[in-house]
């Protein structure tokens, strides 16, 4: 297999884009990535998206977006893994280039969610869970995560306020990311006072949805010489039971553990070698569980990394450095690609106020469903 | 890149499966394919599906199906390209094995359509077209194909009855396929008398939807020694404009031409070397257009191959040898995988009454949307 490198990145702001359709958003990100790469075309297009059928009445996104973005005739396909669709598409693009099948693969994650009624979006998001055994009971995605968080607090003795640093850090970092949806600082106090959604999850535990697209152009690393290369050194994916009630332990993200373990092995590194980590903070509880499953904290001790300052951009393991899902926003099928674009921004040293010093190795983890599908990628800067 | 071979196949009957859910159908096909291969597991799962979100309220199919079919923890993802989803998933599985990323990839196409109201299914199918510029006008998928067929008959002077052989042949072959949805012989006379859907397309021009799943286990060809190998010798995908009105010529399937041309080149063969062809006869007009774009007939002359008997299992270029979409049935996201499973059945010599004599090289072509996404695969029997 050939090593694969990132040549170009592009993204739109996560927002309510009333004037841009699904195809516009995808094309905006694609054209930015091509421009960033100094290329005019690619061999194939991989689209990460979850909800276009249900929310936009549009399937066949591959052809739609190839057509609209000036890549007509190009091979194109959509990849779906619920909220992990973006990184799942990235992994497909990666295999297309590593196999030698393509010399330039463009991956774009895109989601257009805010045209639909919030009730419909909530119902659509619930399709990431088990429709027959969970969705059928009327649970939403927030309520499933609330059940997990409640149990976690009970088992390990944490108070709700102990999760505040995850959200406070994300909002603080988003202040310096022009592509983030939310540009509002929050405090531990406002975190505790926010409106309740599904106890114990309140508005500031939860990430906002949004419209947006993020894209990356992948090429063989060997095609880039005498230059700094941003190389994908690990890519792994694993699944768990789709329904939470089928798990022996609902407080451990086994698919995160499996995919991270595989990723560390591929990259030949250990958790301590990771300089920063873009994790899937769709809800604050997911930050804790992700840190634990990936070997950054003991079982039940995830919140400690927030409380002791490790997760800020000056800390030992910065997370959500561009705002995370919590404040950059969570356009579900696009999120995995935003994480990877942000990884590249850090490795290029383009993050100004929130730059992680000496960022050389970054990890991104993207979760689909209640921990059912989890992908982990590690990207490394290789100087010539 | 490593050459990839088919080690196992499995399928369910295409039918109204009132007693089998989406996950049951997928698992039935997966377990059959594993049993056929003599394996207990695989490295990853690729799901071809179009409508599970809209029709079954279920996304995140990768995790769902890995979980249910006893492959829990395995990497799994869904691939969507409208009615070409099945073969698009196959191509993803192919790249996973050819790249060396996996040593055994299971691909399954699955669709469960008959639980929903037919009006909802018709609306869901229309999402394969351009939602903003075609679907928005109220056109259904049948009416889009009817516009193409009407223009084709006008341009080239064919009568509706000239398309009868495509459907008569498909129904005749399906009589001997236990997995086919329709087991009824039809004649040129009954073809002409069938109920009209959208002029000139009547009920016997159109394929029936259905529930079903078909699966294939892919392994590196080099892992099979001293045995007959069923090798995938070409895989190609191309797109066209998603909307028909954007094409310079609405009567030519350019994406079929491009993907077939690429496939012939990869396999080092010409159209005349193909022993049989599983084409995408969702509507009779598509058979004609596919034969023309792939070099088997001159422009406007596709129906002639039906009228002169070339397309029967004893003819020069047998098509729809197991019933095609027309009579085996068209569970949309699964169809591409049914075609490939049927290709393997022919190459193994397992087709009894409809066996193509000396079948060595077979081609399958799968269409998503009105010719917007088209994949072409060529599979060859390599004797030791």
Tab-separated table of N, CA, C and O in Angstrom, chain B residues 216-299:
chain	number	residue	atom	x	y	z
B	216	UNK	N	-21.465	-11.120	-1.438
B	216	UNK	CA	-20.266	-11.743	-2.010
B	216	UNK	C	-19.100	-11.567	-1.043
B	216	UNK	O	-18.912	-10.488	-0.483
B	217	UNK	N	-18.331	-12.639	-0.858
B	217	UNK	CA	-17.094	-12.539	-0.069
B	217	UNK	C	-15.915	-12.433	-1.032
B	217	UNK	O	-15.732	-13.300	-1.898
B	218	UNK	N	-15.154	-11.360	-0.874
B	218	UNK	CA	-13.999	-11.104	-1.734
B	218	UNK	C	-12.701	-11.398	-0.990
B	218	UNK	O	-12.544	-11.010	0.173
B	219	UNK	N	-11.778	-12.049	-1.684
B	219	UNK	CA	-10.462	-12.345	-1.096
B	219	UNK	C	-9.387	-12.095	-2.157
B	219	UNK	O	-9.704	-11.985	-3.345
B	220	UNK	N	-8.122	-11.999	-1.767
B	220	UNK	CA	-7.071	-11.848	-2.776
B	220	UNK	C	-7.009	-13.106	-3.642
B	220	UNK	O	-7.042	-14.226	-3.106
B	221	UNK	N	-6.919	-12.934	-4.953
B	221	UNK	CA	-6.868	-14.086	-5.860
B	221	UNK	C	-5.661	-14.957	-5.542
B	221	UNK	O	-5.716	-16.185	-5.637
B	222	UNK	N	-4.562	-14.310	-5.126
B	222	UNK	CA	-3.323	-15.049	-4.843
B	222	UNK	C	-3.478	-16.033	-3.686
B	222	UNK	O	-2.677	-16.958	-3.534
B	223	UNK	N	-4.525	-15.847	-2.865
B	223	UNK	CA	-4.731	-16.753	-1.724
B	223	UNK	C	-5.385	-18.065	-2.155
B	223	UNK	O	-5.482	-18.997	-1.368
B	224	UNK	N	-5.846	-18.122	-3.407
B	224	UNK	CA	-6.495	-19.339	-3.909
B	224	UNK	C	-5.562	-20.009	-4.906
B	224	UNK	O	-5.250	-19.441	-5.951
B	225	UNK	N	-5.137	-21.218	-4.602
B	225	UNK	CA	-4.202	-21.882	-5.511
B	225	UNK	C	-4.753	-23.234	-5.950
B	225	UNK	O	-5.558	-23.845	-5.242
B	226	UNK	N	-4.323	-23.683	-7.120
B	226	UNK	CA	-4.725	-24.992	-7.646
B	226	UNK	C	-6.238	-25.172	-7.712
B	226	UNK	O	-6.756	-26.249	-7.468
B	227	UNK	N	-6.944	-24.095	-7.987
B	227	UNK	CA	-8.389	-24.184	-8.054
B	227	UNK	C	-8.903	-23.167	-9.071
B	227	UNK	O	-8.174	-22.247	-9.447
B	228	UNK	N	-10.106	-23.373	-9.521
B	228	UNK	CA	-10.703	-22.386	-10.415
B	228	UNK	C	-10.949	-21.110	-9.632
B	228	UNK	O	-11.466	-21.151	-8.520
B	229	UNK	N	-10.543	-19.986	-10.200
B	229	UNK	CA	-10.762	-18.711	-9.527
B	229	UNK	C	-11.736	-17.863	-10.335
B	229	UNK	O	-11.657	-17.811	-11.551
B	230	UNK	N	-12.645	-17.244	-9.631
B	230	UNK	CA	-13.580	-16.309	-10.252
B	230	UNK	C	-13.035	-14.923	-9.931
B	230	UNK	O	-13.239	-14.396	-8.836
B	231	UNK	N	-12.288	-14.352	-10.874
B	231	UNK	CA	-11.546	-13.118	-10.600
B	231	UNK	C	-12.252	-11.881	-11.147
B	231	UNK	O	-12.808	-11.903	-12.247
B	232	UNK	N	-12.205	-10.823	-10.372
B	232	UNK	CA	-12.750	-9.542	-10.828
B	232	UNK	C	-11.652	-8.879	-11.656
B	232	UNK	O	-10.645	-8.438	-11.097
B	233	UNK	N	-11.832	-8.829	-12.968
B	233	UNK	CA	-10.759	-8.321	-13.821
B	233	UNK	C	-10.951	-6.871	-14.239
B	233	UNK	O	-10.061	-6.275	-14.839
B	234	UNK	N	-12.110	-6.301	-13.931
B	234	UNK	CA	-12.309	-4.875	-14.226
B	234	UNK	C	-13.404	-4.307	-13.346
B	234	UNK	O	-14.415	-4.956	-13.084
B	235	UNK	N	-13.180	-3.064	-12.901
B	235	UNK	CA	-14.156	-2.341	-12.086
B	235	UNK	C	-14.042	-0.874	-12.440
B	235	UNK	O	-12.963	-0.285	-12.319
B	236	UNK	N	-15.123	-0.287	-12.891
B	236	UNK	CA	-15.065	1.126	-13.283
B	236	UNK	C	-16.373	1.812	-12.963
B	236	UNK	O	-17.442	1.207	-13.001
B	237	UNK	N	-16.271	3.097	-12.667
B	237	UNK	CA	-17.431	3.886	-12.294
B	237	UNK	C	-17.317	5.259	-12.930
B	237	UNK	O	-16.228	5.813	-13.034
B	238	UNK	N	-18.442	5.804	-13.373
B	238	UNK	CA	-18.429	7.154	-13.952
B	238	UNK	C	-19.769	7.821	-13.685
B	238	UNK	O	-20.758	7.156	-13.381
B	239	UNK	N	-19.781	9.131	-13.771
B	239	UNK	CA	-21.036	9.863	-13.578
B	239	UNK	C	-21.375	10.699	-14.804
B	239	UNK	O	-20.538	10.955	-15.666
B	240	UNK	N	-22.636	11.093	-14.858
B	240	UNK	CA	-23.127	12.020	-15.877
B	240	UNK	C	-23.883	13.112	-15.121
B	240	UNK	O	-23.967	13.063	-13.897
B	241	UNK	N	-24.439	14.079	-15.807
B	241	UNK	CA	-25.264	15.081	-15.126
B	241	UNK	C	-26.374	14.350	-14.388
B	241	UNK	O	-26.891	13.337	-14.870
B	242	UNK	N	-26.750	14.848	-13.221
B	242	UNK	CA	-27.821	14.173	-12.497
B	242	UNK	C	-29.162	14.423	-13.175
B	242	UNK	O	-30.006	13.534	-13.250
B	243	UNK	N	-29.354	15.602	-13.740
B	243	UNK	CA	-30.616	15.921	-14.419
B	243	UNK	C	-30.498	15.645	-15.916
B	243	UNK	O	-29.480	15.959	-16.539
B	244	UNK	N	-31.541	15.048	-16.459
B	244	UNK	CA	-31.511	14.698	-17.880
B	244	UNK	C	-31.423	15.935	-18.769
B	244	UNK	O	-30.743	15.943	-19.794
B	245	UNK	N	-32.099	17.020	-18.353
B	245	UNK	CA	-32.136	18.218	-19.207
B	245	UNK	C	-30.778	18.888	-19.369
B	245	UNK	O	-30.625	19.770	-20.211
B	246	UNK	N	-29.804	18.483	-18.562
B	246	UNK	CA	-28.470	19.075	-18.694
B	246	UNK	C	-27.594	18.342	-19.710
B	246	UNK	O	-26.449	18.729	-19.933
B	247	UNK	N	-28.122	17.246	-20.282
B	247	UNK	CA	-27.291	16.472	-21.214
B	247	UNK	C	-27.435	16.951	-22.644
B	247	UNK	O	-28.539	17.257	-23.087
B	248	UNK	N	-26.326	16.968	-23.346
B	248	UNK	CA	-26.350	17.342	-24.758
B	248	UNK	C	-27.195	16.327	-25.520
B	248	UNK	O	-27.918	16.666	-26.449
B	249	UNK	N	-27.130	15.070	-25.100
B	249	UNK	CA	-27.852	14.004	-25.789
B	249	UNK	C	-28.476	13.084	-24.731
B	249	UNK	O	-27.765	12.307	-24.086
B	250	UNK	N	-29.781	13.191	-24.568
B	250	UNK	CA	-30.459	12.419	-23.515
B	250	UNK	C	-30.615	10.954	-23.893
B	250	UNK	O	-31.052	10.144	-23.089
B	251	UNK	N	-30.262	10.588	-25.129
B	251	UNK	CA	-30.443	9.211	-25.588
B	251	UNK	C	-29.139	8.418	-25.585
B	251	UNK	O	-29.056	7.340	-26.158
B	252	UNK	N	-28.114	8.979	-24.976
B	252	UNK	CA	-26.848	8.259	-24.903
B	252	UNK	C	-26.393	8.211	-23.449
B	252	UNK	O	-26.297	9.248	-22.781
B	253	UNK	N	-26.129	6.993	-22.956
B	253	UNK	CA	-25.674	6.836	-21.567
B	253	UNK	C	-24.158	7.017	-21.513
B	253	UNK	O	-23.393	6.057	-21.572
B	254	UNK	N	-23.757	8.273	-21.390
B	254	UNK	CA	-22.326	8.565	-21.448
B	254	UNK	C	-21.543	7.899	-20.313
B	254	UNK	O	-20.417	7.450	-20.505
B	255	UNK	N	-22.152	7.838	-19.122
B	255	UNK	CA	-21.449	7.206	-17.991
B	255	UNK	C	-21.303	5.700	-18.209
B	255	UNK	O	-20.360	5.080	-17.720
B	256	UNK	N	-22.241	5.108	-18.964
B	256	UNK	CA	-22.113	3.685	-19.311
B	256	UNK	C	-20.961	3.518	-20.301
B	256	UNK	O	-20.134	2.611	-20.171
B	257	UNK	N	-20.913	4.401	-21.268
B	257	UNK	CA	-19.838	4.372	-22.264
B	257	UNK	C	-18.478	4.506	-21.575
B	257	UNK	O	-17.554	3.723	-21.819
B	258	UNK	N	-18.355	5.499	-20.680
B	258	UNK	CA	-17.075	5.754	-20.017
B	258	UNK	C	-16.660	4.597	-19.112
B	258	UNK	O	-15.502	4.170	-19.127
B	259	UNK	N	-17.610	4.087	-18.316
B	259	UNK	CA	-17.219	3.017	-17.392
B	259	UNK	C	-16.960	1.715	-18.144
B	259	UNK	O	-16.061	0.955	-17.782
B	260	UNK	N	-17.716	1.445	-19.207
B	260	UNK	CA	-17.470	0.227	-19.992
B	260	UNK	C	-16.122	0.319	-20.717
B	260	UNK	O	-15.345	-0.638	-20.734
B	261	UNK	N	-15.844	1.488	-21.276
B	261	UNK	CA	-14.574	1.656	-21.980
B	261	UNK	C	-13.400	1.415	-21.032
B	261	UNK	O	-12.428	0.724	-21.363
B	262	UNK	N	-13.515	1.969	-19.826
B	262	UNK	CA	-12.464	1.766	-18.832
B	262	UNK	C	-12.362	0.291	-18.439
B	262	UNK	O	-11.258	-0.248	-18.278
B	263	UNK	N	-13.517	-0.356	-18.292
B	263	UNK	CA	-13.519	-1.770	-17.896
B	263	UNK	C	-12.880	-2.644	-18.979
B	263	UNK	O	-12.083	-3.540	-18.676
B	264	UNK	N	-13.217	-2.408	-20.247
B	264	UNK	CA	-12.617	-3.196	-21.339
B	264	UNK	C	-11.097	-3.042	-21.318
B	264	UNK	O	-10.343	-3.992	-21.505
B	265	UNK	N	-10.649	-1.802	-21.085
B	265	UNK	CA	-9.214	-1.525	-21.075
B	265	UNK	C	-8.531	-2.274	-19.924
B	265	UNK	O	-7.490	-2.900	-20.097
B	266	UNK	N	-9.145	-2.204	-18.742
B	266	UNK	CA	-8.573	-2.910	-17.582
B	266	UNK	C	-8.468	-4.413	-17.840
B	266	UNK	O	-7.501	-5.053	-17.456
B	267	UNK	N	-9.504	-4.968	-18.475
B	267	UNK	CA	-9.541	-6.414	-18.708
B	267	UNK	C	-8.756	-6.809	-19.952
B	267	UNK	O	-8.520	-8.000	-20.193
B	268	UNK	N	-8.373	-5.823	-20.750
B	268	UNK	CA	-7.644	-6.100	-21.981
B	268	UNK	C	-8.482	-6.841	-23.005
B	268	UNK	O	-7.986	-7.713	-23.734
B	269	UNK	N	-9.759	-6.499	-23.069
B	269	UNK	CA	-10.662	-7.184	-24.002
B	269	UNK	C	-11.508	-6.184	-24.777
B	269	UNK	O	-11.442	-4.975	-24.543
B	270	UNK	N	-12.310	-6.714	-25.705
B	270	UNK	CA	-13.245	-5.896	-26.478
B	270	UNK	C	-14.658	-6.413	-26.228
B	270	UNK	O	-14.833	-7.530	-25.729
B	271	UNK	N	-15.669	-5.618	-26.630
B	271	UNK	CA	-17.054	-6.064	-26.405
B	271	UNK	C	-17.312	-7.475	-26.918
B	271	UNK	O	-18.029	-8.257	-26.287
B	272	UNK	N	-16.704	-7.847	-28.027
B	272	UNK	CA	-16.977	-9.167	-28.615
B	272	UNK	C	-16.507	-10.318	-27.710
B	272	UNK	O	-16.918	-11.467	-27.873
B	273	UNK	N	-15.621	-10.011	-26.762
B	273	UNK	CA	-15.117	-11.059	-25.870
B	273	UNK	C	-16.049	-11.363	-24.700
B	273	UNK	O	-15.841	-12.334	-23.971
B	274	UNK	N	-17.042	-10.516	-24.497
B	274	UNK	CA	-17.990	-10.713	-23.391
B	274	UNK	C	-18.954	-11.854	-23.759
B	274	UNK	O	-19.608	-11.812	-24.797
B	275	UNK	N	-19.045	-12.873	-22.896
B	275	UNK	CA	-19.930	-14.007	-23.176
B	275	UNK	C	-21.378	-13.753	-22.801
B	275	UNK	O	-22.290	-14.328	-23.395
B	276	UNK	N	-21.610	-12.946	-21.793
B	276	UNK	CA	-22.978	-12.597	-21.398
B	276	UNK	C	-22.935	-11.314	-20.579
B	276	UNK	O	-21.886	-10.930	-20.057
B	277	UNK	N	-24.088	-10.660	-20.459
B	277	UNK	CA	-24.113	-9.301	-19.934
B	277	UNK	C	-25.334	-9.109	-19.043
B	277	UNK	O	-26.464	-9.166	-19.524
B	278	UNK	N	-25.103	-8.913	-17.756
B	278	UNK	CA	-26.218	-8.593	-16.859
B	278	UNK	C	-26.365	-7.078	-16.843
B	278	UNK	O	-25.599	-6.373	-16.200
B	279	UNK	N	-27.344	-6.582	-17.598
B	279	UNK	CA	-27.515	-5.132	-17.697
B	279	UNK	C	-28.669	-4.655	-16.821
B	279	UNK	O	-29.393	-5.441	-16.217
B	280	UNK	N	-28.802	-3.339	-16.743
B	280	UNK	CA	-29.725	-2.714	-15.792
B	280	UNK	C	-31.075	-2.425	-16.464
B	280	UNK	O	-31.402	-1.284	-16.784
B	281	UNK	N	-31.864	-3.484	-16.645
B	281	UNK	CA	-33.145	-3.343	-17.343
B	281	UNK	C	-34.272	-2.933	-16.389
B	281	UNK	O	-35.308	-3.584	-16.310
B	282	UNK	N	-34.053	-1.800	-15.698
B	282	UNK	CA	-35.110	-1.267	-14.828
B	282	UNK	C	-36.332	-0.929	-15.678
B	282	UNK	O	-37.475	-1.079	-15.250
B	283	UNK	N	-36.074	-0.450	-16.895
B	283	UNK	CA	-37.107	-0.206	-17.906
B	283	UNK	C	-36.547	-0.731	-19.221
B	283	UNK	O	-35.339	-0.685	-19.430
B	284	UNK	N	-37.434	-1.189	-20.112
B	284	UNK	CA	-36.948	-1.801	-21.352
B	284	UNK	C	-36.048	-0.850	-22.143
B	284	UNK	O	-35.065	-1.287	-22.748
B	285	UNK	N	-36.364	0.450	-22.102
B	285	UNK	CA	-35.547	1.409	-22.843
B	285	UNK	C	-34.094	1.401	-22.352
B	285	UNK	O	-33.156	1.599	-23.133
B	286	UNK	N	-33.900	1.127	-21.058
B	286	UNK	CA	-32.534	1.115	-20.511
B	286	UNK	C	-31.714	-0.034	-21.085
B	286	UNK	O	-30.490	0.079	-21.214
B	287	UNK	N	-32.368	-1.151	-21.422
B	287	UNK	CA	-31.635	-2.259	-22.050
B	287	UNK	C	-31.052	-1.805	-23.377
B	287	UNK	O	-29.877	-2.053	-23.680
B	288	UNK	N	-31.891	-1.128	-24.174
B	288	UNK	CA	-31.426	-0.666	-25.478
B	288	UNK	C	-30.260	0.312	-25.328
B	288	UNK	O	-29.219	0.172	-25.979
B	289	UNK	N	-30.425	1.286	-24.425
B	289	UNK	CA	-29.387	2.314	-24.272
B	289	UNK	C	-28.082	1.728	-23.728
B	289	UNK	O	-26.987	2.148	-24.122
B	290	UNK	N	-28.201	0.749	-22.834
B	290	UNK	CA	-27.015	0.142	-22.250
B	290	UNK	C	-26.249	-0.652	-23.310
B	290	UNK	O	-25.013	-0.572	-23.401
B	291	UNK	N	-26.975	-1.419	-24.129
B	291	UNK	CA	-26.329	-2.198	-25.199
B	291	UNK	C	-25.592	-1.284	-26.173
B	291	UNK	O	-24.497	-1.607	-26.648
B	292	UNK	N	-26.185	-0.135	-26.455
B	292	UNK	CA	-25.561	0.795	-27.401
B	292	UNK	C	-24.318	1.455	-26.804
B	292	UNK	O	-23.267	1.522	-27.445
B	293	UNK	N	-24.434	1.928	-25.546
B	293	UNK	CA	-23.310	2.649	-24.929
B	293	UNK	C	-22.110	1.739	-24.695
B	293	UNK	O	-20.966	2.203	-24.664
B	294	UNK	N	-22.379	0.434	-24.547
B	294	UNK	CA	-21.284	-0.502	-24.261
B	294	UNK	C	-20.691	-1.128	-25.519
B	294	UNK	O	-19.841	-2.013	-25.423
B	295	UNK	N	-21.169	-0.708	-26.672
B	295	UNK	CA	-20.549	-1.163	-27.918
B	295	UNK	C	-21.104	-2.447	-28.499
B	295	UNK	O	-20.488	-3.051	-29.378
B	296	UNK	N	-22.279	-2.866	-28.037
B	296	UNK	CA	-22.876	-4.089	-28.581
B	296	UNK	C	-23.843	-3.807	-29.723
B	296	UNK	O	-24.281	-4.716	-30.416
B	297	UNK	N	-24.238	-2.556	-29.877
B	297	UNK	CA	-25.163	-2.181	-30.954
B	297	UNK	C	-24.847	-0.752	-31.386
B	297	UNK	O	-24.317	0.043	-30.606
B	298	UNK	N	-25.170	-0.446	-32.639
B	298	UNK	CA	-25.009	0.930	-33.116
B	298	UNK	C	-26.025	1.834	-32.417
B	298	UNK	O	-27.044	1.351	-31.918
B	299	UNK	N	-25.770	3.128	-32.418
B	299	UNK	CA	-26.711	4.087	-31.847
B	299	UNK	C	-28.101	3.883	-32.443
B	299	UNK	O	-28.256	3.793	-33.660
